[in-house]
C-alpha atoms as a PDB file:
ATOM      1  CA  UNK A   1       0.000   0.000   0.000  1.00  0.00           C
ATOM      2  CA  UNK A   2       1.110   3.544  -0.652  1.00  0.00           C
ATOM      3  CA  UNK A   3       2.388   5.633   0.863  1.00  0.00           C
ATOM      4  CA  UNK A   4       4.855   3.218   2.440  1.00  0.00           C
ATOM      5  CA  UNK A   5       4.453   2.934   6.213  1.00  0.00           C
ATOM      6  CA  UNK A   6       7.119   0.374   7.087  1.00  0.00           C
ATOM      7  CA  UNK A   7      10.274   2.231   8.268  1.00  0.00           C
ATOM      8  CA  UNK A   8      12.565  -0.362   6.665  1.00  0.00           C
ATOM      9  CA  UNK A   9      10.830  -0.039   3.304  1.00  0.00           C
ATOM     10  CA  UNK A  10      10.886   3.750   3.548  1.00  0.00           C
ATOM     11  CA  UNK A  11      14.601   3.754   4.375  1.00  0.00           C
ATOM     12  CA  UNK A  12      15.363   1.299   1.568  1.00  0.00           C
ATOM     13  CA  UNK A  13      13.392   3.396  -0.937  1.00  0.00           C
ATOM     14  CA  UNK A  14      15.170   6.579   0.112  1.00  0.00           C
ATOM     15  CA  UNK A  15      18.575   4.911  -0.203  1.00  0.00           C
ATOM     16  CA  UNK A  16      17.656   3.577  -3.635  1.00  0.00           C
ATOM     17  CA  UNK A  17      16.641   7.057  -4.761  1.00  0.00           C
ATOM     18  CA  UNK A  18      19.835   8.547  -3.312  1.00  0.00           C
ATOM     19  CA  UNK A  19      21.805   5.976  -5.320  1.00  0.00           C
ATOM     20  CA  UNK A  20      19.984   6.151  -8.653  1.00  0.00           C
ATOM     21  CA  UNK A  21      18.772   9.760  -8.919  1.00  0.00           C
ATOM     22  CA  UNK A  22      22.267  11.318  -9.079  1.00  0.00           C
ATOM     23  CA  UNK A  23      23.359   8.723 -11.642  1.00  0.00           C
ATOM     24  CA  UNK A  24      20.410   9.568 -13.897  1.00  0.00           C
ATOM     25  CA  UNK A  25      21.039  13.291 -13.425  1.00  0.00           C
ATOM     26  CA  UNK A  26      24.659  12.876 -14.518  1.00  0.00           C
ATOM     27  CA  UNK A  27      23.529  11.050 -17.647  1.00  0.00           C
ATOM     28  CA  UNK A  28      21.549  14.107 -18.763  1.00  0.00           C
ATOM     29  CA  UNK A  29      24.340  16.456 -17.585  1.00  0.00           C
ATOM     30  CA  UNK A  30      22.488  17.937 -14.653  1.00  0.00           C
ATOM     31  CA  UNK A  31      23.840  18.481 -11.118  1.00  0.00           C
ATOM     32  CA  UNK A  32      23.249  15.517  -8.848  1.00  0.00           C
ATOM     33  CA  UNK A  33      21.219  17.631  -6.431  1.00  0.00           C
ATOM     34  CA  UNK A  34      18.718  18.297  -9.247  1.00  0.00           C
ATOM     35  CA  UNK A  35      18.186  14.560  -9.583  1.00  0.00           C
ATOM     36  CA  UNK A  36      17.567  14.202  -5.850  1.00  0.00           C
ATOM     37  CA  UNK A  37      15.094  17.082  -5.791  1.00  0.00           C
ATOM     38  CA  UNK A  38      13.284  15.683  -8.829  1.00  0.00           C
ATOM     39  CA  UNK A  39      13.131  12.225  -7.221  1.00  0.00           C
ATOM     40  CA  UNK A  40      11.601  13.724  -4.086  1.00  0.00           C
ATOM     41  CA  UNK A  41       9.001  15.582  -6.139  1.00  0.00           C
ATOM     42  CA  UNK A  42       8.120  12.513  -8.214  1.00  0.00           C
ATOM     43  CA  UNK A  43       7.932   9.917  -5.450  1.00  0.00           C
ATOM     44  CA  UNK A  44       6.738  12.226  -2.666  1.00  0.00           C
ATOM     45  CA  UNK A  45       3.189  12.913  -1.491  1.00  0.00           C
ATOM     46  CA  UNK A  46       2.496  15.349  -4.356  1.00  0.00           C
ATOM     47  CA  UNK A  47       3.772  12.899  -7.000  1.00  0.00           C
ATOM     48  CA  UNK A  48       3.069   9.197  -7.217  1.00  0.00           C
ATOM     49  CA  UNK A  49       2.775   9.100  -3.432  1.00  0.00           C
ATOM     50  CA  UNK A  50       5.186   6.282  -2.560  1.00  0.00           C
ATOM     51  CA  UNK A  51       6.646   8.323   0.291  1.00  0.00           C
ATOM     52  CA  UNK A  52       4.711  10.492   2.724  1.00  0.00           C
ATOM     53  CA  UNK A  53       6.261  13.243   4.792  1.00  0.00           C
ATOM     54  CA  UNK A  54       6.140  11.168   7.958  1.00  0.00           C
ATOM     55  CA  UNK A  55       8.531  11.057  10.893  1.00  0.00           C
ATOM     56  CA  UNK A  56      11.017   8.776   9.110  1.00  0.00           C
ATOM     57  CA  UNK A  57      11.308  10.986   6.036  1.00  0.00           C
ATOM     58  CA  UNK A  58      11.378  14.104   8.199  1.00  0.00           C
ATOM     59  CA  UNK A  59      14.246  12.633  10.250  1.00  0.00           C
ATOM     60  CA  UNK A  60      16.245  11.668   7.156  1.00  0.00           C
ATOM     61  CA  UNK A  61      15.692  15.083   5.586  1.00  0.00           C
ATOM     62  CA  UNK A  62      16.675  16.960   8.747  1.00  0.00           C
ATOM     63  CA  UNK A  63      19.835  14.927   9.274  1.00  0.00           C
ATOM     64  CA  UNK A  64      20.739  15.313   5.596  1.00  0.00           C
ATOM     65  CA  UNK A  65      20.331  19.090   5.729  1.00  0.00           C
ATOM     66  CA  UNK A  66      22.391  19.324   8.918  1.00  0.00           C
ATOM     67  CA  UNK A  67      25.083  17.174   7.307  1.00  0.00           C
ATOM     68  CA  UNK A  68      25.193  19.462   4.261  1.00  0.00           C
ATOM     69  CA  UNK A  69      25.627  22.487   6.523  1.00  0.00           C
ATOM     70  CA  UNK A  70      28.316  20.661   8.488  1.00  0.00           C
ATOM     71  CA  UNK A  71      30.190  19.906   5.266  1.00  0.00           C
ATOM     72  CA  UNK A  72      29.834  23.555   4.262  1.00  0.00           C
ATOM     73  CA  UNK A  73      31.463  24.615   7.513  1.00  0.00           C
ATOM     74  CA  UNK A  74      34.131  21.956   7.091  1.00  0.00           C
ATOM     75  CA  UNK A  75      35.066  23.149   3.619  1.00  0.00           C
ATOM     76  CA  UNK A  76      35.051  26.872   4.337  1.00  0.00           C
ATOM     77  CA  UNK A  77      38.394  28.623   4.778  1.00  0.00           C
ATOM     78  CA  UNK A  78      37.901  30.968   7.750  1.00  0.00           C
ATOM     79  CA  UNK A  79      40.696  33.241   6.543  1.00  0.00           C
ATOM     80  CA  UNK A  80      38.845  33.605   3.244  1.00  0.00           C
ATOM     81  CA  UNK A  81      35.613  34.354   5.097  1.00  0.00           C
ATOM     82  CA  UNK A  82      37.320  37.079   7.136  1.00  0.00           C
ATOM     83  CA  UNK A  83      38.669  38.652   3.967  1.00  0.00           C
ATOM     84  CA  UNK A  84      35.164  38.652   2.439  1.00  0.00           C
ATOM     85  CA  UNK A  85      33.199  39.426   5.607  1.00  0.00           C
ATOM     86  CA  UNK A  86      31.981  42.793   4.327  1.00  0.00           C
ATOM     87  CA  UNK A  87      30.676  41.185   1.122  1.00  0.00           C
ATOM     88  CA  UNK A  88      29.055  38.341   3.082  1.00  0.00           C
ATOM     89  CA  UNK A  89      27.378  40.798   5.456  1.00  0.00           C
ATOM     90  CA  UNK A  90      26.074  42.924   2.571  1.00  0.00           C
ATOM     91  CA  UNK A  91      24.823  39.856   0.689  1.00  0.00           C
ATOM     92  CA  UNK A  92      23.130  38.436   3.774  1.00  0.00           C
ATOM     93  CA  UNK A  93      21.421  41.707   4.691  1.00  0.00           C
ATOM     94  CA  UNK A  94      20.196  42.281   1.118  1.00  0.00           C
ATOM     95  CA  UNK A  95      18.899  38.724   0.641  1.00  0.00           C
ATOM     96  CA  UNK A  96      17.102  39.033   3.966  1.00  0.00           C
ATOM     97  CA  UNK A  97      15.856  42.608   3.826  1.00  0.00           C
ATOM     98  CA  UNK A  98      14.493  42.755   0.273  1.00  0.00           C
ATOM     99  CA  UNK A  99      12.298  39.604   0.456  1.00  0.00           C
ATOM    100  CA  UNK A 100      11.205  40.590   3.971  1.00  0.00           C
ATOM    101  CA  UNK A 101      10.059  44.025   2.847  1.00  0.00           C
ATOM    102  CA  UNK A 102       8.315  42.705  -0.264  1.00  0.00           C
ATOM    103  CA  UNK A 103       6.677  39.910   1.724  1.00  0.00           C
ATOM    104  CA  UNK A 104       5.311  42.334   4.314  1.00  0.00           C
ATOM    105  CA  UNK A 105       3.876  44.564   1.585  1.00  0.00           C
ATOM    106  CA  UNK A 106       2.343  41.515  -0.109  1.00  0.00           C
ATOM    107  CA  UNK A 107       0.803  40.277   3.118  1.00  0.00           C
ATOM    108  CA  UNK A 108      -0.591  43.648   4.159  1.00  0.00           C
ATOM    109  CA  UNK A 109      -1.846  45.054   0.873  1.00  0.00           C
ATOM    110  CA  UNK A 110      -2.674  41.949  -1.198  1.00  0.00           C
ATOM    111  CA  UNK A 111      -3.791  39.350   1.350  1.00  0.00           C
ATOM    112  CA  UNK A 112      -5.063  41.776   4.005  1.00  0.00           C
ATOM    113  CA  UNK A 113      -3.090  40.130   6.819  1.00  0.00           C
ATOM    114  CA  UNK A 114      -2.341  41.619  10.190  1.00  0.00           C
ATOM    115  CA  UNK A 115       1.183  42.912  10.761  1.00  0.00           C
ATOM    116  CA  UNK A 116       2.460  39.880  12.782  1.00  0.00           C
ATOM    117  CA  UNK A 117       1.090  37.412  10.224  1.00  0.00           C
ATOM    118  CA  UNK A 118       2.524  39.428   7.317  1.00  0.00           C
ATOM    119  CA  UNK A 119       5.944  39.568   8.990  1.00  0.00           C
ATOM    120  CA  UNK A 120       5.819  35.821   9.639  1.00  0.00           C
ATOM    121  CA  UNK A 121       4.979  35.160   5.983  1.00  0.00           C
ATOM    122  CA  UNK A 122       7.755  37.488   4.835  1.00  0.00           C
ATOM    123  CA  UNK A 123      10.318  35.800   7.081  1.00  0.00           C
ATOM    124  CA  UNK A 124       9.727  32.548   5.176  1.00  0.00           C
ATOM    125  CA  UNK A 125      10.528  34.366   1.927  1.00  0.00           C
ATOM    126  CA  UNK A 126      13.735  35.802   3.355  1.00  0.00           C
ATOM    127  CA  UNK A 127      15.487  32.575   4.373  1.00  0.00           C
ATOM    128  CA  UNK A 128      17.266  29.994   2.243  1.00  0.00           C
ATOM    129  CA  UNK A 129      19.631  27.050   2.611  1.00  0.00           C
ATOM    130  CA  UNK A 130      22.794  25.734   0.945  1.00  0.00           C
ATOM    131  CA  UNK A 131      21.076  22.792  -0.697  1.00  0.00           C
ATOM    132  CA  UNK A 132      23.289  23.046  -3.821  1.00  0.00           C
ATOM    133  CA  UNK A 133      26.535  23.117  -1.836  1.00  0.00           C
ATOM    134  CA  UNK A 134      27.446  19.458  -2.627  1.00  0.00           C
ATOM    135  CA  UNK A 135      27.439  20.296  -6.347  1.00  0.00           C
ATOM    136  CA  UNK A 136      29.660  23.311  -5.726  1.00  0.00           C
ATOM    137  CA  UNK A 137      32.011  21.231  -3.565  1.00  0.00           C
ATOM    138  CA  UNK A 138      32.325  18.581  -6.275  1.00  0.00           C
ATOM    139  CA  UNK A 139      33.413  21.282  -8.718  1.00  0.00           C
ATOM    140  CA  UNK A 140      36.151  22.369  -6.303  1.00  0.00           C
ATOM    141  CA  UNK A 141      34.763  25.882  -5.857  1.00  0.00           C
ATOM    142  CA  UNK A 142      34.390  25.960  -2.072  1.00  0.00           C
ATOM    143  CA  UNK A 143      37.318  28.347  -1.646  1.00  0.00           C
ATOM    144  CA  UNK A 144      36.003  30.764  -4.251  1.00  0.00           C
ATOM    145  CA  UNK A 145      35.263  34.238  -2.836  1.00  0.00           C
ATOM    146  CA  UNK A 146      31.742  34.115  -4.275  1.00  0.00           C
ATOM    147  CA  UNK A 147      31.049  30.801  -2.531  1.00  0.00           C
ATOM    148  CA  UNK A 148      32.406  31.936   0.846  1.00  0.00           C
ATOM    149  CA  UNK A 149      30.387  35.138   0.479  1.00  0.00           C
ATOM    150  CA  UNK A 150      27.240  33.140  -0.269  1.00  0.00           C
ATOM    151  CA  UNK A 151      27.792  30.776   2.669  1.00  0.00           C
ATOM    152  CA  UNK A 152      28.431  33.627   5.087  1.00  0.00           C
ATOM    153  CA  UNK A 153      25.427  35.523   3.756  1.00  0.00           C
ATOM    154  CA  UNK A 154      23.226  32.449   4.133  1.00  0.00           C
ATOM    155  CA  UNK A 155      24.177  32.101   7.784  1.00  0.00           C
ATOM    156  CA  UNK A 156      23.330  35.769   8.369  1.00  0.00           C
ATOM    157  CA  UNK A 157      20.041  35.468   6.487  1.00  0.00           C
ATOM    158  CA  UNK A 158      18.895  32.344   8.330  1.00  0.00           C
ATOM    159  CA  UNK A 159      19.897  33.793  11.698  1.00  0.00           C
ATOM    160  CA  UNK A 160      17.913  36.982  11.084  1.00  0.00           C
ATOM    161  CA  UNK A 161      14.910  35.016   9.800  1.00  0.00           C
ATOM    162  CA  UNK A 162      15.011  32.874  12.931  1.00  0.00           C
ATOM    163  CA  UNK A 163      15.154  35.959  15.144  1.00  0.00           C
ATOM    164  CA  UNK A 164      12.053  37.307  13.414  1.00  0.00           C
ATOM    165  CA  UNK A 165      10.326  33.957  13.971  1.00  0.00           C
ATOM    166  CA  UNK A 166      11.336  33.962  17.649  1.00  0.00           C
ATOM    167  CA  UNK A 167       9.957  37.471  18.123  1.00  0.00           C
ATOM    168  CA  UNK A 168       6.660  36.610  16.396  1.00  0.00           C
ATOM    169  CA  UNK A 169       6.326  33.428  18.456  1.00  0.00           C
ATOM    170  CA  UNK A 170       7.062  35.357  21.642  1.00  0.00           C
ATOM    171  CA  UNK A 171       4.504  37.997  20.700  1.00  0.00           C
ATOM    172  CA  UNK A 172       1.838  35.337  20.101  1.00  0.00           C
ATOM    173  CA  UNK A 173       2.459  33.994  23.620  1.00  0.00           C
ATOM    174  CA  UNK A 174       2.575  37.441  25.186  1.00  0.00           C
ATOM    175  CA  UNK A 175       6.243  37.104  26.192  1.00  0.00           C
ATOM    176  CA  UNK A 176       7.707  40.262  24.642  1.00  0.00           C
ATOM    177  CA  UNK A 177       8.785  41.735  27.928  1.00  0.00           C
ATOM    178  CA  UNK A 178      12.226  42.977  29.014  1.00  0.00           C
ATOM    179  CA  UNK A 179      13.218  39.446  30.035  1.00  0.00           C
ATOM    180  CA  UNK A 180      12.617  38.192  26.481  1.00  0.00           C
ATOM    181  CA  UNK A 181      14.841  40.853  24.877  1.00  0.00           C
ATOM    182  CA  UNK A 182      17.599  40.140  27.396  1.00  0.00           C
ATOM    183  CA  UNK A 183      17.398  36.354  27.252  1.00  0.00           C
ATOM    184  CA  UNK A 184      17.404  35.945  23.456  1.00  0.00           C
ATOM    185  CA  UNK A 185      20.651  37.797  22.565  1.00  0.00           C
ATOM    186  CA  UNK A 186      22.347  36.569  25.750  1.00  0.00           C
ATOM    187  CA  UNK A 187      21.624  32.915  25.001  1.00  0.00           C
ATOM    188  CA  UNK A 188      22.828  33.367  21.421  1.00  0.00           C
ATOM    189  CA  UNK A 189      26.110  34.965  22.472  1.00  0.00           C
ATOM    190  CA  UNK A 190      26.748  32.339  25.143  1.00  0.00           C
ATOM    191  CA  UNK A 191      26.000  29.536  22.698  1.00  0.00           C
ATOM    192  CA  UNK A 192      28.277  30.822  19.908  1.00  0.00           C
ATOM    193  CA  UNK A 193      31.119  31.521  22.337  1.00  0.00           C
ATOM    194  CA  UNK A 194      30.772  28.077  23.936  1.00  0.00           C
ATOM    195  CA  UNK A 195      30.784  26.300  20.583  1.00  0.00           C
ATOM    196  CA  UNK A 196      33.802  28.198  19.275  1.00  0.00           C
ATOM    197  CA  UNK A 197      35.684  27.553  22.518  1.00  0.00           C
ATOM    198  CA  UNK A 198      34.787  23.975  23.464  1.00  0.00           C
ATOM    199  CA  UNK A 199      34.197  22.119  20.180  1.00  0.00           C
ATOM    200  CA  UNK A 200      37.743  22.571  18.775  1.00  0.00           C
ATOM    201  CA  UNK A 201      39.254  21.525  22.102  1.00  0.00           C
ATOM    202  CA  UNK A 202      37.050  18.452  22.446  1.00  0.00           C
ATOM    203  CA  UNK A 203      37.838  17.514  18.844  1.00  0.00           C
ATOM    204  CA  UNK A 204      41.592  17.885  19.318  1.00  0.00           C
ATOM    205  CA  UNK A 205      41.448  15.843  22.531  1.00  0.00           C
ATOM    206  CA  UNK A 206      39.520  13.018  20.870  1.00  0.00           C
ATOM    207  CA  UNK A 207      41.685  12.720  17.766  1.00  0.00           C
ATOM    208  CA  UNK A 208      44.948  12.982  19.718  1.00  0.00           C
ATOM    209  CA  UNK A 209      44.180  10.960  22.848  1.00  0.00           C
ATOM    210  CA  UNK A 210      41.578   8.378  21.864  1.00  0.00           C
ATOM    211  CA  UNK A 211      42.853   5.390  19.923  1.00  0.00           C
ATOM    212  CA  UNK A 212      39.851   5.039  17.609  1.00  0.00           C
ATOM    213  CA  UNK A 213      39.362   3.632  14.121  1.00  0.00           C
ATOM    214  CA  UNK A 214      37.794   5.465  11.181  1.00  0.00           C
ATOM    215  CA  UNK A 215      34.268   4.286  12.044  1.00  0.00           C
ATOM    216  CA  UNK A 216      34.501   5.628  15.612  1.00  0.00           C
ATOM    217  CA  UNK A 217      35.925   8.920  14.346  1.00  0.00           C
ATOM    218  CA  UNK A 218      33.031   9.310  11.906  1.00  0.00           C
ATOM    219  CA  UNK A 219      30.476   8.572  14.629  1.00  0.00           C
ATOM    220  CA  UNK A 220      32.183  11.075  16.945  1.00  0.00           C
ATOM    221  CA  UNK A 221      32.146  13.830  14.313  1.00  0.00           C
ATOM    222  CA  UNK A 222      28.511  13.171  13.403  1.00  0.00           C
ATOM    223  CA  UNK A 223      27.474  13.047  17.070  1.00  0.00           C
ATOM    224  CA  UNK A 224      29.222  16.359  17.754  1.00  0.00           C
ATOM    225  CA  UNK A 225      27.558  18.001  14.755  1.00  0.00           C
ATOM    226  CA  UNK A 226      24.091  16.828  15.825  1.00  0.00           C
ATOM    227  CA  UNK A 227      24.660  17.743  19.481  1.00  0.00           C
ATOM    228  CA  UNK A 228      25.805  21.256  18.590  1.00  0.00           C
ATOM    229  CA  UNK A 229      22.815  21.566  16.232  1.00  0.00           C
ATOM    230  CA  UNK A 230      20.415  20.614  19.013  1.00  0.00           C
ATOM    231  CA  UNK A 231      22.029  23.074  21.426  1.00  0.00           C
ATOM    232  CA  UNK A 232      21.535  25.771  18.785  1.00  0.00           C
ATOM    233  CA  UNK A 233      17.800  25.047  18.902  1.00  0.00           C
ATOM    234  CA  UNK A 234      17.890  25.301  22.707  1.00  0.00           C
ATOM    235  CA  UNK A 235      19.650  28.680  22.424  1.00  0.00           C
ATOM    236  CA  UNK A 236      16.988  29.976  20.021  1.00  0.00           C
ATOM    237  CA  UNK A 237      18.984  29.548  16.828  1.00  0.00           C
ATOM    238  CA  UNK A 238      18.334  27.454  13.755  1.00  0.00           C
ATOM    239  CA  UNK A 239      19.955  23.975  14.028  1.00  0.00           C
ATOM    240  CA  UNK A 240      21.622  24.416  10.632  1.00  0.00           C
ATOM    241  CA  UNK A 241      23.614  27.309  12.144  1.00  0.00           C
ATOM    242  CA  UNK A 242      24.869  24.929  14.815  1.00  0.00           C
ATOM    243  CA  UNK A 243      25.847  22.355  12.208  1.00  0.00           C
ATOM    244  CA  UNK A 244      27.762  25.008  10.271  1.00  0.00           C
ATOM    245  CA  UNK A 245      29.536  26.208  13.423  1.00  0.00           C
ATOM    246  CA  UNK A 246      30.468  22.625  14.309  1.00  0.00           C
ATOM    247  CA  UNK A 247      32.024  22.218  10.853  1.00  0.00           C
END
Protein backbone atom coordinates (compact mmCIF):
# COMPACT_ATOMS: atom_id res chain seq x y z
CA UNK A 1 0.00 0.00 0.00
CA UNK A 2 1.11 3.54 -0.65
CA UNK A 3 2.39 5.63 0.86
CA UNK A 4 4.86 3.22 2.44
CA UNK A 5 4.45 2.93 6.21
CA UNK A 6 7.12 0.37 7.09
CA UNK A 7 10.27 2.23 8.27
CA UNK A 8 12.56 -0.36 6.67
CA UNK A 9 10.83 -0.04 3.30
CA UNK A 10 10.89 3.75 3.55
CA UNK A 11 14.60 3.75 4.37
CA UNK A 12 15.36 1.30 1.57
CA UNK A 13 13.39 3.40 -0.94
CA UNK A 14 15.17 6.58 0.11
CA UNK A 15 18.58 4.91 -0.20
CA UNK A 16 17.66 3.58 -3.64
CA UNK A 17 16.64 7.06 -4.76
CA UNK A 18 19.83 8.55 -3.31
CA UNK A 19 21.81 5.98 -5.32
CA UNK A 20 19.98 6.15 -8.65
CA UNK A 21 18.77 9.76 -8.92
CA UNK A 22 22.27 11.32 -9.08
CA UNK A 23 23.36 8.72 -11.64
CA UNK A 24 20.41 9.57 -13.90
CA UNK A 25 21.04 13.29 -13.43
CA UNK A 26 24.66 12.88 -14.52
CA UNK A 27 23.53 11.05 -17.65
CA UNK A 28 21.55 14.11 -18.76
CA UNK A 29 24.34 16.46 -17.59
CA UNK A 30 22.49 17.94 -14.65
CA UNK A 31 23.84 18.48 -11.12
CA UNK A 32 23.25 15.52 -8.85
CA UNK A 33 21.22 17.63 -6.43
CA UNK A 34 18.72 18.30 -9.25
CA UNK A 35 18.19 14.56 -9.58
CA UNK A 36 17.57 14.20 -5.85
CA UNK A 37 15.09 17.08 -5.79
CA UNK A 38 13.28 15.68 -8.83
CA UNK A 39 13.13 12.23 -7.22
CA UNK A 40 11.60 13.72 -4.09
CA UNK A 41 9.00 15.58 -6.14
CA UNK A 42 8.12 12.51 -8.21
CA UNK A 43 7.93 9.92 -5.45
CA UNK A 44 6.74 12.23 -2.67
CA UNK A 45 3.19 12.91 -1.49
CA UNK A 46 2.50 15.35 -4.36
CA UNK A 47 3.77 12.90 -7.00
CA UNK A 48 3.07 9.20 -7.22
CA UNK A 49 2.78 9.10 -3.43
CA UNK A 50 5.19 6.28 -2.56
CA UNK A 51 6.65 8.32 0.29
CA UNK A 52 4.71 10.49 2.72
CA UNK A 53 6.26 13.24 4.79
CA UNK A 54 6.14 11.17 7.96
CA UNK A 55 8.53 11.06 10.89
CA UNK A 56 11.02 8.78 9.11
CA UNK A 57 11.31 10.99 6.04
CA UNK A 58 11.38 14.10 8.20
CA UNK A 59 14.25 12.63 10.25
CA UNK A 60 16.24 11.67 7.16
CA UNK A 61 15.69 15.08 5.59
CA UNK A 62 16.67 16.96 8.75
CA UNK A 63 19.83 14.93 9.27
CA UNK A 64 20.74 15.31 5.60
CA UNK A 65 20.33 19.09 5.73
CA UNK A 66 22.39 19.32 8.92
CA UNK A 67 25.08 17.17 7.31
CA UNK A 68 25.19 19.46 4.26
CA UNK A 69 25.63 22.49 6.52
CA UNK A 70 28.32 20.66 8.49
CA UNK A 71 30.19 19.91 5.27
CA UNK A 72 29.83 23.56 4.26
CA UNK A 73 31.46 24.61 7.51
CA UNK A 74 34.13 21.96 7.09
CA UNK A 75 35.07 23.15 3.62
CA UNK A 76 35.05 26.87 4.34
CA UNK A 77 38.39 28.62 4.78
CA UNK A 78 37.90 30.97 7.75
CA UNK A 79 40.70 33.24 6.54
CA UNK A 80 38.85 33.61 3.24
CA UNK A 81 35.61 34.35 5.10
CA UNK A 82 37.32 37.08 7.14
CA UNK A 83 38.67 38.65 3.97
CA UNK A 84 35.16 38.65 2.44
CA UNK A 85 33.20 39.43 5.61
CA UNK A 86 31.98 42.79 4.33
CA UNK A 87 30.68 41.19 1.12
CA UNK A 88 29.06 38.34 3.08
CA UNK A 89 27.38 40.80 5.46
CA UNK A 90 26.07 42.92 2.57
CA UNK A 91 24.82 39.86 0.69
CA UNK A 92 23.13 38.44 3.77
CA UNK A 93 21.42 41.71 4.69
CA UNK A 94 20.20 42.28 1.12
CA UNK A 95 18.90 38.72 0.64
CA UNK A 96 17.10 39.03 3.97
CA UNK A 97 15.86 42.61 3.83
CA UNK A 98 14.49 42.76 0.27
CA UNK A 99 12.30 39.60 0.46
CA UNK A 100 11.21 40.59 3.97
CA UNK A 101 10.06 44.03 2.85
CA UNK A 102 8.31 42.70 -0.26
CA UNK A 103 6.68 39.91 1.72
CA UNK A 104 5.31 42.33 4.31
CA UNK A 105 3.88 44.56 1.59
CA UNK A 106 2.34 41.51 -0.11
CA UNK A 107 0.80 40.28 3.12
CA UNK A 108 -0.59 43.65 4.16
CA UNK A 109 -1.85 45.05 0.87
CA UNK A 110 -2.67 41.95 -1.20
CA UNK A 111 -3.79 39.35 1.35
CA UNK A 112 -5.06 41.78 4.01
CA UNK A 113 -3.09 40.13 6.82
CA UNK A 114 -2.34 41.62 10.19
CA UNK A 115 1.18 42.91 10.76
CA UNK A 116 2.46 39.88 12.78
CA UNK A 117 1.09 37.41 10.22
CA UNK A 118 2.52 39.43 7.32
CA UNK A 119 5.94 39.57 8.99
CA UNK A 120 5.82 35.82 9.64
CA UNK A 121 4.98 35.16 5.98
CA UNK A 122 7.75 37.49 4.84
CA UNK A 123 10.32 35.80 7.08
CA UNK A 124 9.73 32.55 5.18
CA UNK A 125 10.53 34.37 1.93
CA UNK A 126 13.74 35.80 3.35
CA UNK A 127 15.49 32.58 4.37
CA UNK A 128 17.27 29.99 2.24
CA UNK A 129 19.63 27.05 2.61
CA UNK A 130 22.79 25.73 0.95
CA UNK A 131 21.08 22.79 -0.70
CA UNK A 132 23.29 23.05 -3.82
CA UNK A 133 26.53 23.12 -1.84
CA UNK A 134 27.45 19.46 -2.63
CA UNK A 135 27.44 20.30 -6.35
CA UNK A 136 29.66 23.31 -5.73
CA UNK A 137 32.01 21.23 -3.57
CA UNK A 138 32.32 18.58 -6.28
CA UNK A 139 33.41 21.28 -8.72
CA UNK A 140 36.15 22.37 -6.30
CA UNK A 141 34.76 25.88 -5.86
CA UNK A 142 34.39 25.96 -2.07
CA UNK A 143 37.32 28.35 -1.65
CA UNK A 144 36.00 30.76 -4.25
CA UNK A 145 35.26 34.24 -2.84
CA UNK A 146 31.74 34.12 -4.28
CA UNK A 147 31.05 30.80 -2.53
CA UNK A 148 32.41 31.94 0.85
CA UNK A 149 30.39 35.14 0.48
CA UNK A 150 27.24 33.14 -0.27
CA UNK A 151 27.79 30.78 2.67
CA UNK A 152 28.43 33.63 5.09
CA UNK A 153 25.43 35.52 3.76
CA UNK A 154 23.23 32.45 4.13
CA UNK A 155 24.18 32.10 7.78
CA UNK A 156 23.33 35.77 8.37
CA UNK A 157 20.04 35.47 6.49
CA UNK A 158 18.89 32.34 8.33
CA UNK A 159 19.90 33.79 11.70
CA UNK A 160 17.91 36.98 11.08
CA UNK A 161 14.91 35.02 9.80
CA UNK A 162 15.01 32.87 12.93
CA UNK A 163 15.15 35.96 15.14
CA UNK A 164 12.05 37.31 13.41
CA UNK A 165 10.33 33.96 13.97
CA UNK A 166 11.34 33.96 17.65
CA UNK A 167 9.96 37.47 18.12
CA UNK A 168 6.66 36.61 16.40
CA UNK A 169 6.33 33.43 18.46
CA UNK A 170 7.06 35.36 21.64
CA UNK A 171 4.50 38.00 20.70
CA UNK A 172 1.84 35.34 20.10
CA UNK A 173 2.46 33.99 23.62
CA UNK A 174 2.58 37.44 25.19
CA UNK A 175 6.24 37.10 26.19
CA UNK A 176 7.71 40.26 24.64
CA UNK A 177 8.78 41.73 27.93
CA UNK A 178 12.23 42.98 29.01
CA UNK A 179 13.22 39.45 30.03
CA UNK A 180 12.62 38.19 26.48
CA UNK A 181 14.84 40.85 24.88
CA UNK A 182 17.60 40.14 27.40
CA UNK A 183 17.40 36.35 27.25
CA UNK A 184 17.40 35.94 23.46
CA UNK A 185 20.65 37.80 22.56
CA UNK A 186 22.35 36.57 25.75
CA UNK A 187 21.62 32.92 25.00
CA UNK A 188 22.83 33.37 21.42
CA UNK A 189 26.11 34.96 22.47
CA UNK A 190 26.75 32.34 25.14
CA UNK A 191 26.00 29.54 22.70
CA UNK A 192 28.28 30.82 19.91
CA UNK A 193 31.12 31.52 22.34
CA UNK A 194 30.77 28.08 23.94
CA UNK A 195 30.78 26.30 20.58
CA UNK A 196 33.80 28.20 19.27
CA UNK A 197 35.68 27.55 22.52
CA UNK A 198 34.79 23.98 23.46
CA UNK A 199 34.20 22.12 20.18
CA UNK A 200 37.74 22.57 18.78
CA UNK A 201 39.25 21.53 22.10
CA UNK A 202 37.05 18.45 22.45
CA UNK A 203 37.84 17.51 18.84
CA UNK A 204 41.59 17.88 19.32
CA UNK A 205 41.45 15.84 22.53
CA UNK A 206 39.52 13.02 20.87
CA UNK A 207 41.69 12.72 17.77
CA UNK A 208 44.95 12.98 19.72
CA UNK A 209 44.18 10.96 22.85
CA UNK A 210 41.58 8.38 21.86
CA UNK A 211 42.85 5.39 19.92
CA UNK A 212 39.85 5.04 17.61
CA UNK A 213 39.36 3.63 14.12
CA UNK A 214 37.79 5.46 11.18
CA UNK A 215 34.27 4.29 12.04
CA UNK A 216 34.50 5.63 15.61
CA UNK A 217 35.93 8.92 14.35
CA UNK A 218 33.03 9.31 11.91
CA UNK A 219 30.48 8.57 14.63
CA UNK A 220 32.18 11.08 16.94
CA UNK A 221 32.15 13.83 14.31
CA UNK A 222 28.51 13.17 13.40
CA UNK A 223 27.47 13.05 17.07
CA UNK A 224 29.22 16.36 17.75
CA UNK A 225 27.56 18.00 14.75
CA UNK A 226 24.09 16.83 15.82
CA UNK A 227 24.66 17.74 19.48
CA UNK A 228 25.81 21.26 18.59
CA UNK A 229 22.82 21.57 16.23
CA UNK A 230 20.42 20.61 19.01
CA UNK A 231 22.03 23.07 21.43
CA UNK A 232 21.54 25.77 18.79
CA UNK A 233 17.80 25.05 18.90
CA UNK A 234 17.89 25.30 22.71
CA UNK A 235 19.65 28.68 22.42
CA UNK A 236 16.99 29.98 20.02
CA UNK A 237 18.98 29.55 16.83
CA UNK A 238 18.33 27.45 13.76
CA UNK A 239 19.95 23.97 14.03
CA UNK A 240 21.62 24.42 10.63
CA UNK A 241 23.61 27.31 12.14
CA UNK A 242 24.87 24.93 14.81
CA UNK A 243 25.85 22.36 12.21
CA UNK A 244 27.76 25.01 10.27
CA UNK A 245 29.54 26.21 13.42
CA UNK A 246 30.47 22.63 14.31
CA UNK A 247 32.02 22.22 10.85
